PDB file of C-alpha atoms in Angstrom:
ATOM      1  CA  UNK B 263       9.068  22.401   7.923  1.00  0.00           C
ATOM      2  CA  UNK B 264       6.238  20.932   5.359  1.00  0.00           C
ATOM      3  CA  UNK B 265       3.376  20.000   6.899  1.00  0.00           C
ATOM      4  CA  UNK B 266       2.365  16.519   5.466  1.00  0.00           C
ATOM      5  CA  UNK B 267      -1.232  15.523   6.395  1.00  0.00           C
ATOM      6  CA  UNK B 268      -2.886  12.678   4.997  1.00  0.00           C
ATOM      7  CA  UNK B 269      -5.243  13.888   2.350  1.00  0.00           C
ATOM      8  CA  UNK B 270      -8.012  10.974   2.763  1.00  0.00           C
ATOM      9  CA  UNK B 271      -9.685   9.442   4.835  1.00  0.00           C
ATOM     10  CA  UNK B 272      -9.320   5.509   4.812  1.00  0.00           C
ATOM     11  CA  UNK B 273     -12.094   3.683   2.508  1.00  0.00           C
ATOM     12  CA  UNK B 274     -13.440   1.022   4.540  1.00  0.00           C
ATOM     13  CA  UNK B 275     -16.831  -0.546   3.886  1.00  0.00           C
ATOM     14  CA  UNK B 276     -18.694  -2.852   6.258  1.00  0.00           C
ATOM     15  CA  UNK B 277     -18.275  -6.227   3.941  1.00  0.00           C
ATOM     16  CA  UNK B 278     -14.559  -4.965   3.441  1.00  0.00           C
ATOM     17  CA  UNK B 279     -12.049  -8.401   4.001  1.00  0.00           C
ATOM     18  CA  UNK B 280      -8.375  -6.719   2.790  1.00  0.00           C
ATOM     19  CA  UNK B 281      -6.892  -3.316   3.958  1.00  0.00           C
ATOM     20  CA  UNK B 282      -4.201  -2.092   1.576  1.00  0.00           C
ATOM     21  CA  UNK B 283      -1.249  -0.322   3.820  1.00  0.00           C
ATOM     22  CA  UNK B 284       1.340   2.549   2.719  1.00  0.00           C
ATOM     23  CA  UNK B 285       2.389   5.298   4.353  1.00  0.00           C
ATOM     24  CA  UNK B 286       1.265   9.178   2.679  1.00  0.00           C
ATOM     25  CA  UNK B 287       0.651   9.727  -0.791  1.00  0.00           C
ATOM     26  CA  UNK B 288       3.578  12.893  -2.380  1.00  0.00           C
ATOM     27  CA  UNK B 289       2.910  15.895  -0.879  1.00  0.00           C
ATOM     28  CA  UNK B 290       1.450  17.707  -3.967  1.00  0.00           C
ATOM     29  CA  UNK B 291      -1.987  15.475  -2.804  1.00  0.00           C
ATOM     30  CA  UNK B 292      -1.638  17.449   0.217  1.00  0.00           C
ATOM     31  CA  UNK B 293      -1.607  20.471  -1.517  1.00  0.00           C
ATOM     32  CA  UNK B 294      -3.728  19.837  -4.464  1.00  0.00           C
ATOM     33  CA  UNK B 295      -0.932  20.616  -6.821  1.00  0.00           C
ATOM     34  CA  UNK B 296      -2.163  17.394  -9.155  1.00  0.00           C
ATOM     35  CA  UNK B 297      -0.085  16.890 -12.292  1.00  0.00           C
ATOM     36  CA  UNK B 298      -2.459  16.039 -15.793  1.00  0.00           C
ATOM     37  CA  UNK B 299      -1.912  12.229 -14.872  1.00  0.00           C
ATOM     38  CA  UNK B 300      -2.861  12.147 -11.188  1.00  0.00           C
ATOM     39  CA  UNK B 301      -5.966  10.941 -10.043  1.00  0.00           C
ATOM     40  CA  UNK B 302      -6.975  12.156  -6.144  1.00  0.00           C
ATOM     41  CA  UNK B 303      -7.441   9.521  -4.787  1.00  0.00           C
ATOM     42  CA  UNK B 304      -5.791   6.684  -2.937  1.00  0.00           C
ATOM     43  CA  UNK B 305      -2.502   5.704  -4.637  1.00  0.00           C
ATOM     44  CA  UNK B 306      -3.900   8.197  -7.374  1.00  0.00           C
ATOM     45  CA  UNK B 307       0.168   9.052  -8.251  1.00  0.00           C
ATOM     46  CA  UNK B 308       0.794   7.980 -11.432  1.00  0.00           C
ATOM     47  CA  UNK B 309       4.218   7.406 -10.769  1.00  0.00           C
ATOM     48  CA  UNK B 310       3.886   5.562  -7.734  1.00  0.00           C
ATOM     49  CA  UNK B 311       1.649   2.965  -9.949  1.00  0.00           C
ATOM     50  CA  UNK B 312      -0.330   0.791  -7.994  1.00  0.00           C
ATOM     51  CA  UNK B 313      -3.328   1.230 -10.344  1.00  0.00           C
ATOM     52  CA  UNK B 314      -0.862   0.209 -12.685  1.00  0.00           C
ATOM     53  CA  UNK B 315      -0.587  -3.074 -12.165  1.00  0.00           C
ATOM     54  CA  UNK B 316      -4.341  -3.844 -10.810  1.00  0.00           C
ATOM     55  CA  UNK B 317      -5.197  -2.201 -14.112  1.00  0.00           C
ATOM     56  CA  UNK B 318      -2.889  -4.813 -15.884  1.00  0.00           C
ATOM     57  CA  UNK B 319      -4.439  -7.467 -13.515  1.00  0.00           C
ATOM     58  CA  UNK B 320      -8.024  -7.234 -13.832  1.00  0.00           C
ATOM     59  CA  UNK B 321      -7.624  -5.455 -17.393  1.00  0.00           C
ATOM     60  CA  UNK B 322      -9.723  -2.572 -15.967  1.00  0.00           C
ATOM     61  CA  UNK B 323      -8.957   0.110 -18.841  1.00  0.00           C
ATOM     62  CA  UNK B 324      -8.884   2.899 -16.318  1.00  0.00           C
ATOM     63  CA  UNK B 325      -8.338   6.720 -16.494  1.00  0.00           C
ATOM     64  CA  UNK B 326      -5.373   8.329 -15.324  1.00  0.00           C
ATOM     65  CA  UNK B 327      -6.316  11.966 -14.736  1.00  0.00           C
ATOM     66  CA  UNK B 328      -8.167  14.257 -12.083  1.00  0.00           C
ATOM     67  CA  UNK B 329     -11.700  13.241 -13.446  1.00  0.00           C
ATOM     68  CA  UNK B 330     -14.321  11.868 -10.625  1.00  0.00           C
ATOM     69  CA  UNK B 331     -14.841   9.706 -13.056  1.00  0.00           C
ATOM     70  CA  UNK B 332     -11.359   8.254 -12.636  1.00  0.00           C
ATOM     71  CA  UNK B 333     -11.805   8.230  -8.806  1.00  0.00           C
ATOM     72  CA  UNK B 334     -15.510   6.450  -9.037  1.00  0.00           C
ATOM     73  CA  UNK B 335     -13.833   3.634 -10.875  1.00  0.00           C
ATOM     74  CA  UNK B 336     -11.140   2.909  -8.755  1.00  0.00           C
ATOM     75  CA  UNK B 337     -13.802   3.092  -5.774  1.00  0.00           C
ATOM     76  CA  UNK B 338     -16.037   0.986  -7.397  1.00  0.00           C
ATOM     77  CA  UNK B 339     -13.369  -2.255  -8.200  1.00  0.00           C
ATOM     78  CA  UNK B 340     -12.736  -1.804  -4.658  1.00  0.00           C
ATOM     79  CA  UNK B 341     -16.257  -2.285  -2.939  1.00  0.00           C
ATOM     80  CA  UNK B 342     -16.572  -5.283  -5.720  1.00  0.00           C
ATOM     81  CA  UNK B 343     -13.670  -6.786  -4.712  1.00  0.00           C
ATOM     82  CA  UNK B 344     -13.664  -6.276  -0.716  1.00  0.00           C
ATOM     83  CA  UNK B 345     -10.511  -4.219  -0.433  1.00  0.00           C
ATOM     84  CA  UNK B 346     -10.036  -1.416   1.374  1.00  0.00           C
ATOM     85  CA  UNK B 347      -7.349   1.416   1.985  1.00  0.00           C
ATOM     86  CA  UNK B 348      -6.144   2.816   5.362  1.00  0.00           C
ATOM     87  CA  UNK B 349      -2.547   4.027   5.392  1.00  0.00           C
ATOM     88  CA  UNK B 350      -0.481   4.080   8.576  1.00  0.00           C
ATOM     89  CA  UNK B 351       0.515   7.342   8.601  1.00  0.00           C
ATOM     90  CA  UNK B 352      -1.858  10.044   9.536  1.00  0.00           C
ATOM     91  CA  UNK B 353       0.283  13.225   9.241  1.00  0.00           C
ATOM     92  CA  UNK B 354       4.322  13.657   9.401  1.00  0.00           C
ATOM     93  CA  UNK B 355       6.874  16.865   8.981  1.00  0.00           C
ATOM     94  CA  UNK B 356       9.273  17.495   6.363  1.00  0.00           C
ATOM     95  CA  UNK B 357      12.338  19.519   5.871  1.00  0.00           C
ATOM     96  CA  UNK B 358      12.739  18.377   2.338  1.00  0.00           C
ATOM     97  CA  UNK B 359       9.065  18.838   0.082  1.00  0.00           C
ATOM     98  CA  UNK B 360       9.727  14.871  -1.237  1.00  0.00           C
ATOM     99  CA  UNK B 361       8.051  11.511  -0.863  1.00  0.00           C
ATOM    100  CA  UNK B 362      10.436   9.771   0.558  1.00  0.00           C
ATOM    101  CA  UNK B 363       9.360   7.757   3.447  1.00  0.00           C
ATOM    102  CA  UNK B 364      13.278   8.225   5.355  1.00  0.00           C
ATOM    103  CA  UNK B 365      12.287  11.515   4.944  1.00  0.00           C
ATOM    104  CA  UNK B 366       9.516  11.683   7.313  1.00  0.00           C
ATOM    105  CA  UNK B 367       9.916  13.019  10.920  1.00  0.00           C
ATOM    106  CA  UNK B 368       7.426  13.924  14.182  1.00  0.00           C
ATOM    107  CA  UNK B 369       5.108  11.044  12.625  1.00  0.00           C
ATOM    108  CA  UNK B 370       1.612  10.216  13.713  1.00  0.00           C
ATOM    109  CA  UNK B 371       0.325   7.105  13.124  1.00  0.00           C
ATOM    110  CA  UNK B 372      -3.466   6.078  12.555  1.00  0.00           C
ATOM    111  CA  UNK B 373      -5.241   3.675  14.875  1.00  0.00           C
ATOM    112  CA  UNK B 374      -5.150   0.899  12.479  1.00  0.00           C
ATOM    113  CA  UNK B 375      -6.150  -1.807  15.011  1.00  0.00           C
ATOM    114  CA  UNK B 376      -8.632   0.573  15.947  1.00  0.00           C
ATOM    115  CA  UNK B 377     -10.296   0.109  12.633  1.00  0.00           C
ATOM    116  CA  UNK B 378      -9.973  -3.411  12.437  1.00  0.00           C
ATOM    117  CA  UNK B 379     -11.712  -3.813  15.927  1.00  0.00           C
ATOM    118  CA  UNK B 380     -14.409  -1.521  13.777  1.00  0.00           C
ATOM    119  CA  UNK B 381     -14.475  -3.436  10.809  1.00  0.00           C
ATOM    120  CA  UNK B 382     -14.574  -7.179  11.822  1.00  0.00           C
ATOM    121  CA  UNK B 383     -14.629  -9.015   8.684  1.00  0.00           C
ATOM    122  CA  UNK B 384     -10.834  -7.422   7.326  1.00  0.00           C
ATOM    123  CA  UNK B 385      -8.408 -10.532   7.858  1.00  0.00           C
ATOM    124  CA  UNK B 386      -5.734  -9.560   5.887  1.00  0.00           C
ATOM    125  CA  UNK B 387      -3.534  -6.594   5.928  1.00  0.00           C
ATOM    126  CA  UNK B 388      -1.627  -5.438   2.672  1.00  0.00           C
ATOM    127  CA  UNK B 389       1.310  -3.703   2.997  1.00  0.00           C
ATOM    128  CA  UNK B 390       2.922  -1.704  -0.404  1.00  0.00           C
ATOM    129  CA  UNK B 391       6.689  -1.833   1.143  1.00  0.00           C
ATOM    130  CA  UNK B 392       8.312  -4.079   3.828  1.00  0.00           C
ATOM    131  CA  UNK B 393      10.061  -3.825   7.283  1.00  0.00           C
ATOM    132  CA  UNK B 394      12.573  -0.968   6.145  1.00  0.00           C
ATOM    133  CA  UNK B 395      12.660   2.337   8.245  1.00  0.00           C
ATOM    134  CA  UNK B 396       9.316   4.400   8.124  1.00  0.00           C
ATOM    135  CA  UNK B 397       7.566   1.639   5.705  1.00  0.00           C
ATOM    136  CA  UNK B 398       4.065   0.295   6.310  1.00  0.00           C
ATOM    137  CA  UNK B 399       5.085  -2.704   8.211  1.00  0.00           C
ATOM    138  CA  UNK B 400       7.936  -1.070  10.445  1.00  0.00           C
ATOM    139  CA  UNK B 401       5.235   1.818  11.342  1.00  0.00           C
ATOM    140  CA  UNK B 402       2.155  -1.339  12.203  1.00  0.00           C
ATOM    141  CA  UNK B 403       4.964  -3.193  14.203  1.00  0.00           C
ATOM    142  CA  UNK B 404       5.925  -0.052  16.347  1.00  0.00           C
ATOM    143  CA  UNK B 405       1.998   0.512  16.421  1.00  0.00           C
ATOM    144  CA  UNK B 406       1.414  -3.122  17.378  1.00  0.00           C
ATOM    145  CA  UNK B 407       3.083  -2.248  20.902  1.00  0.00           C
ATOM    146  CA  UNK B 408       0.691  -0.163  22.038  1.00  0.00           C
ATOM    147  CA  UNK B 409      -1.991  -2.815  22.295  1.00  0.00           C
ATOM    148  CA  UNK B 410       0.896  -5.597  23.484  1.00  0.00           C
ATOM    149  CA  UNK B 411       0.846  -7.486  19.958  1.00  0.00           C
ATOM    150  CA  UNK B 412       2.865  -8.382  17.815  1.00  0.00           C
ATOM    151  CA  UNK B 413       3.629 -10.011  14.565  1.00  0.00           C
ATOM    152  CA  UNK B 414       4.443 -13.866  14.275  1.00  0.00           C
ATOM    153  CA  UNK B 415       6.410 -15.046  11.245  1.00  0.00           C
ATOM    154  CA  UNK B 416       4.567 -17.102   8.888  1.00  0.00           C
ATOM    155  CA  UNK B 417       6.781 -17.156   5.380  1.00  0.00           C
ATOM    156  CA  UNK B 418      10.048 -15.280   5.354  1.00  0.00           C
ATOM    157  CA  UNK B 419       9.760 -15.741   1.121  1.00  0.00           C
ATOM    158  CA  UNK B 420       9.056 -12.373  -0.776  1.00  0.00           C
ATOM    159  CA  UNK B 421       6.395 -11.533   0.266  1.00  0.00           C
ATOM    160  CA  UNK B 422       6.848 -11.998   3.554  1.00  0.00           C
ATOM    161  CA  UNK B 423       4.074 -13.098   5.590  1.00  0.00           C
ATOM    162  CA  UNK B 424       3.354 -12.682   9.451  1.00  0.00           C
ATOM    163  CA  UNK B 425      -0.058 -12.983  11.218  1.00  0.00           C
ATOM    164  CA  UNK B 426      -1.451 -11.686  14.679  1.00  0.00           C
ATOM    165  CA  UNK B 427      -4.165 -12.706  17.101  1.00  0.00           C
ATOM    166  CA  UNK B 428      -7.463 -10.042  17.312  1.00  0.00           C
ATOM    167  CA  UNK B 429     -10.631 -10.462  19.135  1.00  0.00           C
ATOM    168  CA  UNK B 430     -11.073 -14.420  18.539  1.00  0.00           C
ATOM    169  CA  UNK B 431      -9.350 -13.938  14.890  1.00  0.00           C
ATOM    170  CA  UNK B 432      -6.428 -14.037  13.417  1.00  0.00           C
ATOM    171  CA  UNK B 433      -5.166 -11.171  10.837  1.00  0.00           C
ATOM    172  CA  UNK B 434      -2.612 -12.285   8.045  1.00  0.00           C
ATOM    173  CA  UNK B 435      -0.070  -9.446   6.848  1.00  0.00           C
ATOM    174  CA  UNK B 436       1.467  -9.633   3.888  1.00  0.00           C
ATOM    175  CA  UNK B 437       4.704  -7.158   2.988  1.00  0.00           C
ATOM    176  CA  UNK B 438       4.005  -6.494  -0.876  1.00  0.00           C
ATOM    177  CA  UNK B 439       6.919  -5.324  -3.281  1.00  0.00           C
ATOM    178  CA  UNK B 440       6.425  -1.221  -3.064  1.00  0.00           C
ATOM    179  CA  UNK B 441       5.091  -0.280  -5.587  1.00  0.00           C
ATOM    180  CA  UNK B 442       7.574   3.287  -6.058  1.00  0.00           C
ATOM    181  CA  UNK B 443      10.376   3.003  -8.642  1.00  0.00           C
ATOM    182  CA  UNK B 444      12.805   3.667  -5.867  1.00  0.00           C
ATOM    183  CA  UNK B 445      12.088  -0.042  -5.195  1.00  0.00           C
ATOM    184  CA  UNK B 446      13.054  -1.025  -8.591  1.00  0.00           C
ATOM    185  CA  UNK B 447      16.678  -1.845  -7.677  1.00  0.00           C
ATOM    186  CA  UNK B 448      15.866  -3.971  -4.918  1.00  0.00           C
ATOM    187  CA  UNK B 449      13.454  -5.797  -7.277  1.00  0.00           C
ATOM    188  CA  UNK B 450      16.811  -6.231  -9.529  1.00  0.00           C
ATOM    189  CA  UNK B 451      18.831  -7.719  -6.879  1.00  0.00           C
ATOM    190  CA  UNK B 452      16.389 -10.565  -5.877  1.00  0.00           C
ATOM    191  CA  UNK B 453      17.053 -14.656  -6.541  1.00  0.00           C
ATOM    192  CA  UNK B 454      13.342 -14.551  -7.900  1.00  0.00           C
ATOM    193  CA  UNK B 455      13.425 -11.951 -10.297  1.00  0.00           C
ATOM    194  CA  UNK B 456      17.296 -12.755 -11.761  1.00  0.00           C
ATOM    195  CA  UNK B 457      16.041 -16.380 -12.255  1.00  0.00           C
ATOM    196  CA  UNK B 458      12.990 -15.351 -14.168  1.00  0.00           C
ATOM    197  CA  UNK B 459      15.399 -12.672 -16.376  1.00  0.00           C
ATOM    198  CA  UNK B 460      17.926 -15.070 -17.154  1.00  0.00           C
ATOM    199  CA  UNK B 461      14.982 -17.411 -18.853  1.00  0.00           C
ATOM    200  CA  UNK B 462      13.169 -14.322 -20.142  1.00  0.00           C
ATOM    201  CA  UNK B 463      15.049 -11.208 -20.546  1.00  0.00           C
ATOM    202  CA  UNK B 464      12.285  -9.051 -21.703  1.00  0.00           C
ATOM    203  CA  UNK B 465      10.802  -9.981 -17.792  1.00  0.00           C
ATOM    204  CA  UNK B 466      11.106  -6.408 -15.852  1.00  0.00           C
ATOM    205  CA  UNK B 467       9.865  -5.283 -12.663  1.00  0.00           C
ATOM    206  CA  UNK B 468       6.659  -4.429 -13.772  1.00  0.00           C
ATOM    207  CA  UNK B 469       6.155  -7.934 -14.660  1.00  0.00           C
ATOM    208  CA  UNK B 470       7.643  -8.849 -11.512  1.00  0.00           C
ATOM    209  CA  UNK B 471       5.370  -7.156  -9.549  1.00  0.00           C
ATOM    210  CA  UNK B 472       1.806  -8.091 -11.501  1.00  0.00           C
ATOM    211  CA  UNK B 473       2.871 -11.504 -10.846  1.00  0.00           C
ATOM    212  CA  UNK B 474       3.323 -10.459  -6.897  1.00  0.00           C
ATOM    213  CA  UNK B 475       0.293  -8.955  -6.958  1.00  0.00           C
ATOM    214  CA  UNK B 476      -2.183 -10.701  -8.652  1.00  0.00           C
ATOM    215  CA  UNK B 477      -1.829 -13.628  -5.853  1.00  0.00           C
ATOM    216  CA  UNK B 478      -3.273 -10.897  -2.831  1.00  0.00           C
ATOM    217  CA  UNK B 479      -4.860  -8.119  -4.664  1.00  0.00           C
TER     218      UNK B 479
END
C-alpha cells in the first residue's frame, strides 16, 4: 500500500474570507517526483489545471515549473485576493500509485471546521469537485457529523450551493466543476454547456469552466 500524505500544509492567513477545498494533490507531490511543468505547491499539477483557468481569469502570466518563483506568485494572488487553501484530506492509502479520488482508502480527514473556528473571517468554502464518492464535499459532509452540522441546500444549479450555521455566522459552500480532465465528460453531458456549444461550437470545457469560475474565485 502507497502511503499518500498531504504534502502542505493549508495556506490560511488571518484576513483570509474563501477556503479553496480538494482532496490530495497526485502522489508524485508526495514524493517529490515533479515533472518539468509542476509547480509544488497547492494545485501546482499542471494537468489538474486550476492555475489554468485563474491564470486565464485574472490574466496573471504565470510560470508553470518547479521555480519558487512560480510558487511566490501563486502565494502572492492569493493573500491579495483573500483566498485560501485547506484540502479535506490529510493522508489516505493506496493500492494503485494514481490520483484518483475512488481510489483512496483508510482516509483521514483534516479538521476543517477546526480551522474555520481559527480563522473567523472565511465565509465561503470552495469546493474543486461535488458530492460524488471521496470528493471535497462528500468528505466535509461526513466531517460535518462530527460537530452535529450539516449542510442546507441553497441552489441545486451547477454549482451547487449549500450553507451552514458557525459560531453566530453562516458559511456558504459552493461545489465548483473539478477542475481534473476526468471531469471533462461530465462537463459534456450538462444542459448548460450543450446549450452554449450548439450557439458556439468552438465553446469547450475550458471555457466552460473560466466562466464557472470567475463568478467565486
Amino acid at each position: 500500500m502507497f502511503f499518500h500524505k498531504h504534502p502542505y500544509q493549508p495556506f490560511i492567513k488571518k484576513d483570509t474570507t474563501k477556503l479553496i477545498v480538494g482532496t490530495l494533490p497526485p502522489p508524485r507531490f508526495t514524493t517529490g517526483e515533479l515533472l518539468e511543468n509542476d509547480v509544488d505547491f497547492c494545485y501546482g499539477s499542471y494537468y489538474n489545471s486550476l492555475w489554468l483557468y485563474i491564470d486565464e481569469i485574472y490574466q496573471l502570466n504565470l510560470r508553470y515549473d518547479n521555480s519558487q518563483e512560480a510558487i511566490a506568485q501563486r502565494k502572492a494572488f492569493l493573500i491579495a485576493h483573500k483566498i485560501g487553501v485547506c484540502d479535506i484530506v490529510d493522508s489516505a492509502e493506496r493500492d494503485k500509485i494514481d490520483a484518483s479520488d475512488l481510489g483512496m482508502q483508510h482516509i483521514k480527514l483534516r479538521d476543517l471546521v477546526g480551522y474555520l473556528k481559527r480563522y473567523p473571517n472565511i465565509n465561503t468554502l470552495l469546493f474543486i469537485g461535488g458530492n460524488s464518492k471521496n470528493g471535497p464535499e462528500y468528505f466535509f459532509r461526513k466531517h460535518l457529523k462530527d460537530y452535529n452540522l450539516k449542510l442546507e441546500l441553497v441552489s441545486n444549479e451547477v454549482p451547487r450551493v449549500h450553507q451552514f450555521p458557525l459560531d453566530q455566522r453562516s458559511i456558504k459552500t459552493i461545489s465548483l466543476t473539478s477542475s481534473s480532465g476526468a471531469a471533462n465528460i461530465s462537463i459534456s453531458r450538462m444542459p448548460l454547456y450543450k446549450q452554449m456549444k450548439a450557439r458556439h461550437p468552438e465553446f469547450n470545457t475550458f471555457d466552460f469552466r473560466v466562466l464557472q469560475y470567475r463568478e467565486y474565485l
